[in-house]
Coordinates of C-alpha atoms and ligand atoms in Angstrom, one line a residue:
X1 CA 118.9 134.6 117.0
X2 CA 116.4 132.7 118.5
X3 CA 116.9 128.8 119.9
X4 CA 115.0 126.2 117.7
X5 CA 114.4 122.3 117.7
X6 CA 117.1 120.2 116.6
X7 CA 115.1 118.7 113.3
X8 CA 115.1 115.2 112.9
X9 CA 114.3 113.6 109.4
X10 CA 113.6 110.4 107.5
X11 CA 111.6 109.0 105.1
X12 CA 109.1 107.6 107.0
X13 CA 109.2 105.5 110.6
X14 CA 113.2 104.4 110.5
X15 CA 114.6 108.1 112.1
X16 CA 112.5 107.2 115.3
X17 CA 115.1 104.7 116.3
X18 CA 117.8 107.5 116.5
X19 CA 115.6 110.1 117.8
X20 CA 114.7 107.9 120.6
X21 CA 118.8 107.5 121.3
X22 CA 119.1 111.2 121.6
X23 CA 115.6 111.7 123.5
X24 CA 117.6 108.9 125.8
X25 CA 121.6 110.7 125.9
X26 CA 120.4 114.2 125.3
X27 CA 116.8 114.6 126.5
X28 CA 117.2 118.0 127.7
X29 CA 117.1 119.4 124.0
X30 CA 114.1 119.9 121.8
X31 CA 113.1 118.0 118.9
X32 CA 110.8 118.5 116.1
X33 CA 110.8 115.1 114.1
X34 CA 109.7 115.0 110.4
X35 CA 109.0 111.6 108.4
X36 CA 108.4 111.8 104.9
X37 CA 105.5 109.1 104.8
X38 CA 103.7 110.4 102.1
X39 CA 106.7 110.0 99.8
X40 CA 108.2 107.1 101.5
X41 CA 109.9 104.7 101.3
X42 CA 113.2 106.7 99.6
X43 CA 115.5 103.6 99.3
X44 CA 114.5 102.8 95.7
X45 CA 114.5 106.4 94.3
X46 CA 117.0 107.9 91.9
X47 CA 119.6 109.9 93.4
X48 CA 117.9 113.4 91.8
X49 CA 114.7 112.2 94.0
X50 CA 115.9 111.7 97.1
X51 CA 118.0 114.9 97.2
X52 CA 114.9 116.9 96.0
X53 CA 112.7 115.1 98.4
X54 CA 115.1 115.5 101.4
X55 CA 116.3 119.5 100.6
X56 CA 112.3 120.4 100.8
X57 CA 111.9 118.8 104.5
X58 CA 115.3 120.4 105.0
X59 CA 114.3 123.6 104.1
X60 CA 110.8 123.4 106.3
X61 CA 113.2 122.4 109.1
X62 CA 114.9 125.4 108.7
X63 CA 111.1 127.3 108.2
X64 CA 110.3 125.5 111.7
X65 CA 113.0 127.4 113.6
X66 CA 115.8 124.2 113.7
X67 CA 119.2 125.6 113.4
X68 CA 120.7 121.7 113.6
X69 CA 119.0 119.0 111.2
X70 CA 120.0 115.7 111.7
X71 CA 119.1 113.4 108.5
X72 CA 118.2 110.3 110.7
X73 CA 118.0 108.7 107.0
X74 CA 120.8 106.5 105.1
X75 CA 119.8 106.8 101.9
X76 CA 119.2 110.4 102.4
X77 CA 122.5 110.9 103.7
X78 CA 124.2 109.1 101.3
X79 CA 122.2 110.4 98.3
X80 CA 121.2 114.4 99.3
X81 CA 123.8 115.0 102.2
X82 CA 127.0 116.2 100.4
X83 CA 124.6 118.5 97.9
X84 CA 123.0 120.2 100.7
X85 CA 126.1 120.8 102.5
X86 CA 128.3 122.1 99.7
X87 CA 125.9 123.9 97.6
X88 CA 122.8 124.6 99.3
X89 CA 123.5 125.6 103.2
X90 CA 125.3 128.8 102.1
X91 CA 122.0 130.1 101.0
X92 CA 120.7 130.2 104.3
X93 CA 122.1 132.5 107.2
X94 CA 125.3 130.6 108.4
X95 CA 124.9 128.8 111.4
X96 CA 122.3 126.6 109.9
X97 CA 124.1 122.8 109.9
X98 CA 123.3 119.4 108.4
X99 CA 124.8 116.4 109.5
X100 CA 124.3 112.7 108.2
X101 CA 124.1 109.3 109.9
X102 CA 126.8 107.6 108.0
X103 CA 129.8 108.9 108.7
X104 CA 129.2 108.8 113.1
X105 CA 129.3 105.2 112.2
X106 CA 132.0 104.8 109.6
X107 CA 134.5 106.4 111.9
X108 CA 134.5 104.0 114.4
X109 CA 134.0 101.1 112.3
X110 CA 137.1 100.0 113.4
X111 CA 136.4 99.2 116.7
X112 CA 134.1 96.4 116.1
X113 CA 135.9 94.3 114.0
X114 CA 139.0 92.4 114.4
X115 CA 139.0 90.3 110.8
X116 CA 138.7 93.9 108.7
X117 CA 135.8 92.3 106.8
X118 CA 132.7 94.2 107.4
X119 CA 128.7 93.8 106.5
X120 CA 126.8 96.1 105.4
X121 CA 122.5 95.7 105.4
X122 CA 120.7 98.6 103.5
X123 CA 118.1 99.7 101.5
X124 CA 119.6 99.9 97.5
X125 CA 119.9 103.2 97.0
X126 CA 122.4 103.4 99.8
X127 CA 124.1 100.3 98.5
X128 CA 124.6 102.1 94.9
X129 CA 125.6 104.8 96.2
X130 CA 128.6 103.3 97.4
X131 CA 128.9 105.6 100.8
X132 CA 129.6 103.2 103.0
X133 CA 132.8 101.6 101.5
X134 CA 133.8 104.6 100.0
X135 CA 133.6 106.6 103.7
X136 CA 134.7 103.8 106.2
X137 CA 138.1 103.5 103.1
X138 CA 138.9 107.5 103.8
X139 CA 139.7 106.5 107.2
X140 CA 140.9 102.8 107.5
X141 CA 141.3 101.4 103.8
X142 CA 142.3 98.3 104.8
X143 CA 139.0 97.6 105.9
X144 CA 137.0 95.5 103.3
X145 CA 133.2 96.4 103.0
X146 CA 130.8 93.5 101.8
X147 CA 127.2 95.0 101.2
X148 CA 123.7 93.9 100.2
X149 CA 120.2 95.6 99.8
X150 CA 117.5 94.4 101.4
X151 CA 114.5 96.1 99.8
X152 CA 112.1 93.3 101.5
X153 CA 112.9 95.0 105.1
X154 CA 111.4 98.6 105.3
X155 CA 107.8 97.2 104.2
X156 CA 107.6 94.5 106.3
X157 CA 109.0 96.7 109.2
X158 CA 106.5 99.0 108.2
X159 CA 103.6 96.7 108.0
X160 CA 104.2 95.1 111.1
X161 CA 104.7 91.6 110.0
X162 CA 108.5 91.1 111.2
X163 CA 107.2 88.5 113.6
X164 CA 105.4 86.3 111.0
X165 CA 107.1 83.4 109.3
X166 CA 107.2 85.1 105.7
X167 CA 109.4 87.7 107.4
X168 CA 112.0 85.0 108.9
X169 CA 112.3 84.1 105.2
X170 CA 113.5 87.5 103.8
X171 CA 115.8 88.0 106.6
X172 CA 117.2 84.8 106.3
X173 CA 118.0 85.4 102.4
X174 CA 119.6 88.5 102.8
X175 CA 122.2 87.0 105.8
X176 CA 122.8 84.3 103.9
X177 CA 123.6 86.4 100.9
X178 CA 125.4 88.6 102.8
X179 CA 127.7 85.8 104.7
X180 CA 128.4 84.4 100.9
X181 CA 130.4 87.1 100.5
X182 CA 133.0 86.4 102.7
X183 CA 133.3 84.0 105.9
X184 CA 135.6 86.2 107.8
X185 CA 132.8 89.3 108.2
X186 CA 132.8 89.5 112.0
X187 CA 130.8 93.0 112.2
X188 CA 127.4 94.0 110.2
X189 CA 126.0 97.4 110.0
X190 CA 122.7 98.1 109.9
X191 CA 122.8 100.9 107.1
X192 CA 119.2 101.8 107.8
X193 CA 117.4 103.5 110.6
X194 CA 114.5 100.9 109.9
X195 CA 117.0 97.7 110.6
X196 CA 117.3 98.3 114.3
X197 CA 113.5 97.3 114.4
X198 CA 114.8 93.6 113.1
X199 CA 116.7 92.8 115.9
X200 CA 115.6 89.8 117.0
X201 CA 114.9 87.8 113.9
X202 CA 118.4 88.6 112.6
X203 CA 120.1 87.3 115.4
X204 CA 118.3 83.7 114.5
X205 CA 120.3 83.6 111.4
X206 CA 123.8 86.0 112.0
X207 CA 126.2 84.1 114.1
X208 CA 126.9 84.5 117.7
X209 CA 130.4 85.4 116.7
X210 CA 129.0 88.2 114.7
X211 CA 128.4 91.4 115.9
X212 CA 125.6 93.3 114.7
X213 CA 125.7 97.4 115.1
X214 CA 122.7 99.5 114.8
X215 CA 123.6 103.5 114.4
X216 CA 121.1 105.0 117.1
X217 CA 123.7 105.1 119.7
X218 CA 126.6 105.5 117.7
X219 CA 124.7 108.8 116.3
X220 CA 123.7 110.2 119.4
X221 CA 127.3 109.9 121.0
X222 CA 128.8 111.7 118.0
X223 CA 125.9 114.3 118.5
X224 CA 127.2 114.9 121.8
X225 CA 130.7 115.2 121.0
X226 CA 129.5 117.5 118.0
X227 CA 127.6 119.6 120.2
X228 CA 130.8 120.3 123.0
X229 CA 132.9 121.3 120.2
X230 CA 130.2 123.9 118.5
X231 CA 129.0 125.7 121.0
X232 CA 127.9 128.5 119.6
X233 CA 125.2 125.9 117.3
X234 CA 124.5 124.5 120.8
X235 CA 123.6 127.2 122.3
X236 CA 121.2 127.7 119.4
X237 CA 119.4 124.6 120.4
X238 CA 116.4 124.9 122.7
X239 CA 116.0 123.2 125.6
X240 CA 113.0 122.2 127.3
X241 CA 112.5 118.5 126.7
X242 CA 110.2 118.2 124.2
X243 CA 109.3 116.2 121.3
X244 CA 107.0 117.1 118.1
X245 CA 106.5 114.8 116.0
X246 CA 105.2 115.7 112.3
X247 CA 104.5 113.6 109.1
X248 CA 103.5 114.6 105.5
X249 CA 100.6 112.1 105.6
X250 CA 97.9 111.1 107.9
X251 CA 98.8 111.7 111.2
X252 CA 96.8 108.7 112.7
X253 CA 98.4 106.2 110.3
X254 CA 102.0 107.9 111.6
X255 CA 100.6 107.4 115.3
X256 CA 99.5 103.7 114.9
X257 CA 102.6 102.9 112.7
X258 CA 105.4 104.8 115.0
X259 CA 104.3 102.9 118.2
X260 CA 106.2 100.2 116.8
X261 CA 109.5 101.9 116.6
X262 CA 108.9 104.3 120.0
X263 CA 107.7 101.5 122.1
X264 CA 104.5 103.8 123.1
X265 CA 101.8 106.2 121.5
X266 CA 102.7 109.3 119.7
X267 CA 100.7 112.0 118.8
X268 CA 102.1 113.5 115.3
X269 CA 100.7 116.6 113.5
X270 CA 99.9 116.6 109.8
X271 CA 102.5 119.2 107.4
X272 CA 102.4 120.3 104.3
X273 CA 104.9 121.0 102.6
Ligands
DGL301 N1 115.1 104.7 106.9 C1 115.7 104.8 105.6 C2 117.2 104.6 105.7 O1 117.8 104.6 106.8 C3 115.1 103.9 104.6 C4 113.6 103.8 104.4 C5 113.2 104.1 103.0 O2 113.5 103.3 102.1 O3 112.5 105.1 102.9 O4 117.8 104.3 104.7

Protein backbone atom coordinates (compact mmCIF):
# COMPACT_ATOMS: atom_id res chain seq x y z
CA UNK A 1 0.00 0.00 0.00
CA UNK A 2 1.16 3.20 -0.70
CA UNK A 3 2.12 6.03 2.18
CA UNK A 4 -0.50 8.91 2.27
CA UNK A 5 -0.94 12.38 4.18
CA UNK A 6 -2.12 12.10 7.63
CA UNK A 7 -5.68 14.11 6.91
CA UNK A 8 -6.47 16.74 9.13
CA UNK A 9 -10.22 18.08 9.36
CA UNK A 10 -12.50 20.75 10.80
CA UNK A 11 -15.15 22.74 10.06
CA UNK A 12 -13.62 25.61 8.99
CA UNK A 13 -10.32 27.68 10.48
CA UNK A 14 -10.29 25.95 14.27
CA UNK A 15 -8.13 22.49 13.11
CA UNK A 16 -5.19 24.89 12.18
CA UNK A 17 -4.38 25.33 15.81
CA UNK A 18 -3.70 21.53 16.11
CA UNK A 19 -2.21 21.03 12.77
CA UNK A 20 0.23 23.65 13.54
CA UNK A 21 1.18 21.54 16.98
CA UNK A 22 1.90 18.50 14.94
CA UNK A 23 3.57 20.59 11.94
CA UNK A 24 5.69 21.80 15.28
CA UNK A 25 6.24 17.90 17.31
CA UNK A 26 5.98 15.93 14.14
CA UNK A 27 6.97 17.95 11.16
CA UNK A 28 8.60 15.21 9.35
CA UNK A 29 5.09 13.76 8.27
CA UNK A 30 2.79 14.96 5.58
CA UNK A 31 -0.38 16.63 5.97
CA UNK A 32 -3.21 17.34 3.72
CA UNK A 33 -5.62 19.68 5.80
CA UNK A 34 -9.34 19.99 4.96
CA UNK A 35 -11.79 22.79 6.51
CA UNK A 36 -15.23 22.54 5.88
CA UNK A 37 -15.85 26.43 5.22
CA UNK A 38 -18.55 26.19 2.96
CA UNK A 39 -20.64 24.30 5.45
CA UNK A 40 -19.21 25.85 8.53
CA UNK A 41 -19.56 26.61 11.30
CA UNK A 42 -20.86 22.82 12.64
CA UNK A 43 -21.34 23.75 16.36
CA UNK A 44 -25.02 24.47 15.95
CA UNK A 45 -26.00 21.51 13.69
CA UNK A 46 -28.05 18.52 14.66
CA UNK A 47 -26.18 15.48 15.50
CA UNK A 48 -27.46 13.62 11.95
CA UNK A 49 -25.59 16.90 10.24
CA UNK A 50 -22.54 16.93 11.59
CA UNK A 51 -21.98 13.16 11.26
CA UNK A 52 -23.12 13.38 7.51
CA UNK A 53 -21.04 16.47 6.96
CA UNK A 54 -17.87 15.05 8.62
CA UNK A 55 -18.08 11.14 7.04
CA UNK A 56 -18.10 12.98 3.40
CA UNK A 57 -14.60 14.90 4.23
CA UNK A 58 -13.73 11.65 5.83
CA UNK A 59 -14.31 9.62 3.02
CA UNK A 60 -12.35 12.24 0.49
CA UNK A 61 -9.54 11.94 3.01
CA UNK A 62 -9.48 8.47 2.43
CA UNK A 63 -9.99 9.33 -1.69
CA UNK A 64 -6.86 11.63 -1.11
CA UNK A 65 -4.53 8.79 -0.12
CA UNK A 66 -4.62 9.48 4.02
CA UNK A 67 -4.59 6.27 5.83
CA UNK A 68 -4.66 8.34 9.40
CA UNK A 69 -7.47 11.16 9.76
CA UNK A 70 -7.36 13.19 12.57
CA UNK A 71 -10.82 15.09 13.30
CA UNK A 72 -9.09 18.32 14.56
CA UNK A 73 -12.90 19.25 15.32
CA UNK A 74 -14.86 18.92 18.84
CA UNK A 75 -18.05 18.93 17.78
CA UNK A 76 -17.21 16.51 15.06
CA UNK A 77 -15.70 14.24 17.35
CA UNK A 78 -18.12 14.25 19.76
CA UNK A 79 -21.04 14.11 17.30
CA UNK A 80 -19.73 11.84 14.06
CA UNK A 81 -16.56 10.14 15.73
CA UNK A 82 -18.01 7.01 17.50
CA UNK A 83 -20.36 6.34 14.11
CA UNK A 84 -17.53 6.37 11.90
CA UNK A 85 -15.42 4.20 13.97
CA UNK A 86 -17.94 1.49 14.74
CA UNK A 87 -19.94 1.31 11.74
CA UNK A 88 -18.41 3.00 8.93
CA UNK A 89 -14.34 2.29 8.92
CA UNK A 90 -15.02 -1.49 8.37
CA UNK A 91 -16.11 -0.55 4.95
CA UNK A 92 -12.94 0.62 3.90
CA UNK A 93 -9.68 -1.68 3.66
CA UNK A 94 -8.52 -2.06 7.33
CA UNK A 95 -5.83 0.01 8.24
CA UNK A 96 -7.68 3.13 7.57
CA UNK A 97 -7.99 4.93 11.25
CA UNK A 98 -9.92 7.86 12.78
CA UNK A 99 -9.17 9.37 15.83
CA UNK A 100 -10.86 12.33 17.74
CA UNK A 101 -9.56 15.32 19.78
CA UNK A 102 -11.50 14.68 22.88
CA UNK A 103 -10.49 11.97 24.46
CA UNK A 104 -6.19 12.97 24.06
CA UNK A 105 -7.48 15.59 26.45
CA UNK A 106 -9.92 13.83 28.69
CA UNK A 107 -7.29 11.39 29.67
CA UNK A 108 -5.06 13.56 31.23
CA UNK A 109 -7.55 15.84 32.61
CA UNK A 110 -6.39 14.86 35.80
CA UNK A 111 -3.24 16.37 35.83
CA UNK A 112 -4.26 19.89 35.79
CA UNK A 113 -6.49 20.10 38.46
CA UNK A 114 -6.11 19.69 42.03
CA UNK A 115 -9.92 20.81 43.29
CA UNK A 116 -11.59 18.04 40.76
CA UNK A 117 -13.93 20.75 39.48
CA UNK A 118 -13.30 21.31 35.85
CA UNK A 119 -14.45 23.99 32.97
CA UNK A 120 -15.37 23.27 29.99
CA UNK A 121 -15.73 26.24 26.88
CA UNK A 122 -17.44 24.88 23.59
CA UNK A 123 -19.46 25.40 20.92
CA UNK A 124 -23.27 23.78 21.82
CA UNK A 125 -23.34 21.03 19.98
CA UNK A 126 -20.36 19.62 21.87
CA UNK A 127 -21.95 20.80 25.10
CA UNK A 128 -25.24 18.68 24.31
CA UNK A 129 -23.57 16.08 23.47
CA UNK A 130 -22.35 15.50 26.73
CA UNK A 131 -18.73 14.02 25.58
CA UNK A 132 -16.82 15.71 27.72
CA UNK A 133 -18.25 14.82 31.16
CA UNK A 134 -19.37 11.60 30.06
CA UNK A 135 -15.47 10.69 28.68
CA UNK A 136 -13.20 12.53 31.42
CA UNK A 137 -16.14 10.22 34.14
CA UNK A 138 -14.88 6.76 32.29
CA UNK A 139 -11.55 7.44 33.58
CA UNK A 140 -11.66 9.62 36.85
CA UNK A 141 -15.41 9.94 37.98
CA UNK A 142 -14.76 11.88 40.72
CA UNK A 143 -13.94 14.57 38.56
CA UNK A 144 -16.87 17.11 38.30
CA UNK A 145 -17.31 18.73 34.78
CA UNK A 146 -19.08 22.35 34.65
CA UNK A 147 -19.63 23.29 30.95
CA UNK A 148 -20.99 26.19 28.86
CA UNK A 149 -21.44 26.97 25.05
CA UNK A 150 -20.16 29.84 23.71
CA UNK A 151 -21.80 30.17 20.23
CA UNK A 152 -20.58 34.07 20.21
CA UNK A 153 -16.79 32.72 19.90
CA UNK A 154 -16.20 30.87 16.40
CA UNK A 155 -17.65 34.06 14.42
CA UNK A 156 -15.92 36.57 16.10
CA UNK A 157 -12.69 34.36 15.77
CA UNK A 158 -13.63 34.07 12.43
CA UNK A 159 -14.30 37.59 11.62
CA UNK A 160 -11.31 38.88 13.10
CA UNK A 161 -12.79 41.08 15.62
CA UNK A 162 -11.40 39.26 19.01
CA UNK A 163 -9.46 42.45 19.64
CA UNK A 164 -12.37 44.88 19.53
CA UNK A 165 -14.30 45.86 22.67
CA UNK A 166 -17.61 44.01 21.57
CA UNK A 167 -15.51 40.83 21.73
CA UNK A 168 -14.14 41.50 25.46
CA UNK A 169 -17.96 41.54 26.20
CA UNK A 170 -18.89 37.94 24.95
CA UNK A 171 -15.91 36.54 26.48
CA UNK A 172 -16.49 38.03 29.59
CA UNK A 173 -20.23 36.56 29.74
CA UNK A 174 -19.35 33.25 29.07
CA UNK A 175 -16.37 33.23 32.12
CA UNK A 176 -18.49 34.63 34.22
CA UNK A 177 -21.25 32.20 33.45
CA UNK A 178 -18.95 29.54 33.55
CA UNK A 179 -17.25 30.60 37.11
CA UNK A 180 -21.10 30.73 38.51
CA UNK A 181 -21.08 27.38 38.33
CA UNK A 182 -18.79 26.55 40.88
CA UNK A 183 -15.86 28.60 42.66
CA UNK A 184 -13.62 25.74 43.14
CA UNK A 185 -13.05 25.11 38.97
CA UNK A 186 -9.29 25.48 38.96
CA UNK A 187 -8.78 24.06 35.16
CA UNK A 188 -10.82 25.12 31.85
CA UNK A 189 -10.72 23.39 28.70
CA UNK A 190 -10.94 24.89 25.63
CA UNK A 191 -13.41 22.30 23.89
CA UNK A 192 -12.89 23.90 20.53
CA UNK A 193 -10.01 24.09 18.22
CA UNK A 194 -11.22 27.81 17.54
CA UNK A 195 -10.67 28.80 21.44
CA UNK A 196 -6.99 28.62 21.35
CA UNK A 197 -7.21 31.84 19.07
CA UNK A 198 -8.81 33.72 22.37
CA UNK A 199 -6.00 33.46 24.45
CA UNK A 200 -5.34 36.63 25.50
CA UNK A 201 -8.70 38.23 26.09
CA UNK A 202 -9.72 35.19 28.28
CA UNK A 203 -6.99 35.52 30.52
CA UNK A 204 -8.42 39.32 31.32
CA UNK A 205 -11.38 37.74 32.83
CA UNK A 206 -10.21 33.85 34.11
CA UNK A 207 -8.20 34.08 37.21
CA UNK A 208 -4.54 33.74 37.63
CA UNK A 209 -5.23 30.75 39.77
CA UNK A 210 -7.02 29.23 36.88
CA UNK A 211 -5.47 27.24 34.41
CA UNK A 212 -6.57 27.38 30.98
CA UNK A 213 -5.71 24.16 28.57
CA UNK A 214 -5.92 24.40 24.90
CA UNK A 215 -5.82 20.70 23.04
CA UNK A 216 -3.13 21.51 20.26
CA UNK A 217 -0.40 20.13 22.29
CA UNK A 218 -2.18 17.77 24.25
CA UNK A 219 -3.31 16.14 20.69
CA UNK A 220 -0.08 16.19 19.09
CA UNK A 221 1.64 14.35 22.13
CA UNK A 222 -0.98 11.63 22.08
CA UNK A 223 -0.42 11.51 18.26
CA UNK A 224 3.10 10.62 18.91
CA UNK A 225 2.51 8.16 21.43
CA UNK A 226 -0.22 6.77 19.00
CA UNK A 227 2.04 6.61 16.27
CA UNK A 228 5.07 4.40 18.40
CA UNK A 229 2.55 2.00 19.36
CA UNK A 230 1.07 1.37 15.59
CA UNK A 231 3.61 1.11 13.59
CA UNK A 232 2.54 -0.56 10.94
CA UNK A 233 -0.22 2.77 10.42
CA UNK A 234 3.00 4.85 10.80
CA UNK A 235 4.76 3.45 8.40
CA UNK A 236 1.82 4.13 6.21
CA UNK A 237 2.25 7.81 6.80
CA UNK A 238 4.45 9.77 4.23
CA UNK A 239 7.09 11.67 5.09
CA UNK A 240 8.43 14.54 3.43
CA UNK A 241 7.41 17.69 5.36
CA UNK A 242 4.67 19.00 3.70
CA UNK A 243 1.51 20.68 4.14
CA UNK A 244 -1.61 20.99 1.73
CA UNK A 245 -4.09 22.83 2.76
CA UNK A 246 -7.70 22.48 1.10
CA UNK A 247 -11.14 24.08 1.71
CA UNK A 248 -14.70 23.49 0.29
CA UNK A 249 -15.01 27.27 -0.46
CA UNK A 250 -13.05 29.97 -1.85
CA UNK A 251 -9.63 29.44 -1.48
CA UNK A 252 -8.70 33.20 -1.14
CA UNK A 253 -11.17 33.79 1.64
CA UNK A 254 -9.45 30.35 3.40
CA UNK A 255 -5.96 32.15 2.76
CA UNK A 256 -6.88 35.63 4.16
CA UNK A 257 -8.96 34.01 7.00
CA UNK A 258 -6.29 31.08 8.08
CA UNK A 259 -3.39 33.67 8.46
CA UNK A 260 -4.96 34.39 11.62
CA UNK A 261 -4.75 30.98 13.12
CA UNK A 262 -1.15 30.00 11.22
CA UNK A 263 0.52 33.16 12.05
CA UNK A 264 1.54 33.49 8.20
CA UNK A 265 0.07 33.15 4.52
CA UNK A 266 -1.22 29.94 3.22
CA UNK A 267 -1.99 28.99 -0.04
CA UNK A 268 -5.16 26.46 0.05
CA UNK A 269 -6.70 24.75 -3.00
CA UNK A 270 -10.44 24.72 -3.71
CA UNK A 271 -12.28 20.84 -3.32
CA UNK A 272 -15.27 19.63 -4.18
CA UNK A 273 -16.67 17.27 -2.71
N1 LIG B 1 -13.65 24.08 15.54
C1 LIG B 1 -14.90 23.49 15.91
C2 LIG B 1 -14.76 22.74 17.24
O1 LIG B 1 -13.65 22.44 17.67
C3 LIG B 1 -16.05 24.44 16.03
C4 LIG B 1 -16.31 25.35 14.88
C5 LIG B 1 -17.70 25.25 14.33
O2 LIG B 1 -18.68 25.55 15.04
O3 LIG B 1 -17.78 24.87 13.18
O4 LIG B 1 -15.75 22.41 17.83
Amino acid sequence: MKPGPIGVFDSGYGGLTVLKEFAKKLPQYDYYYLGDNARAPYGSRSFDTVYEYTFECVNRLFSEGCHLVILACNTASAKALRTIQQKDLNRFDSQKRVLGVIRPTTEIVQQYTQTNHVGIFATSGTVSSQSYPIEINKFYPEIMVHQEACPMWVPLVENNEIANPGADYFVQKHVDALLSKSSKIDTIILGCTHYPILLNQLRKFVPEHIKIVSQGEIVANSLQDYLLRHTELESLCSKNAQITFNTTDFPDNFDKGASIFWGTEVKSKHILL
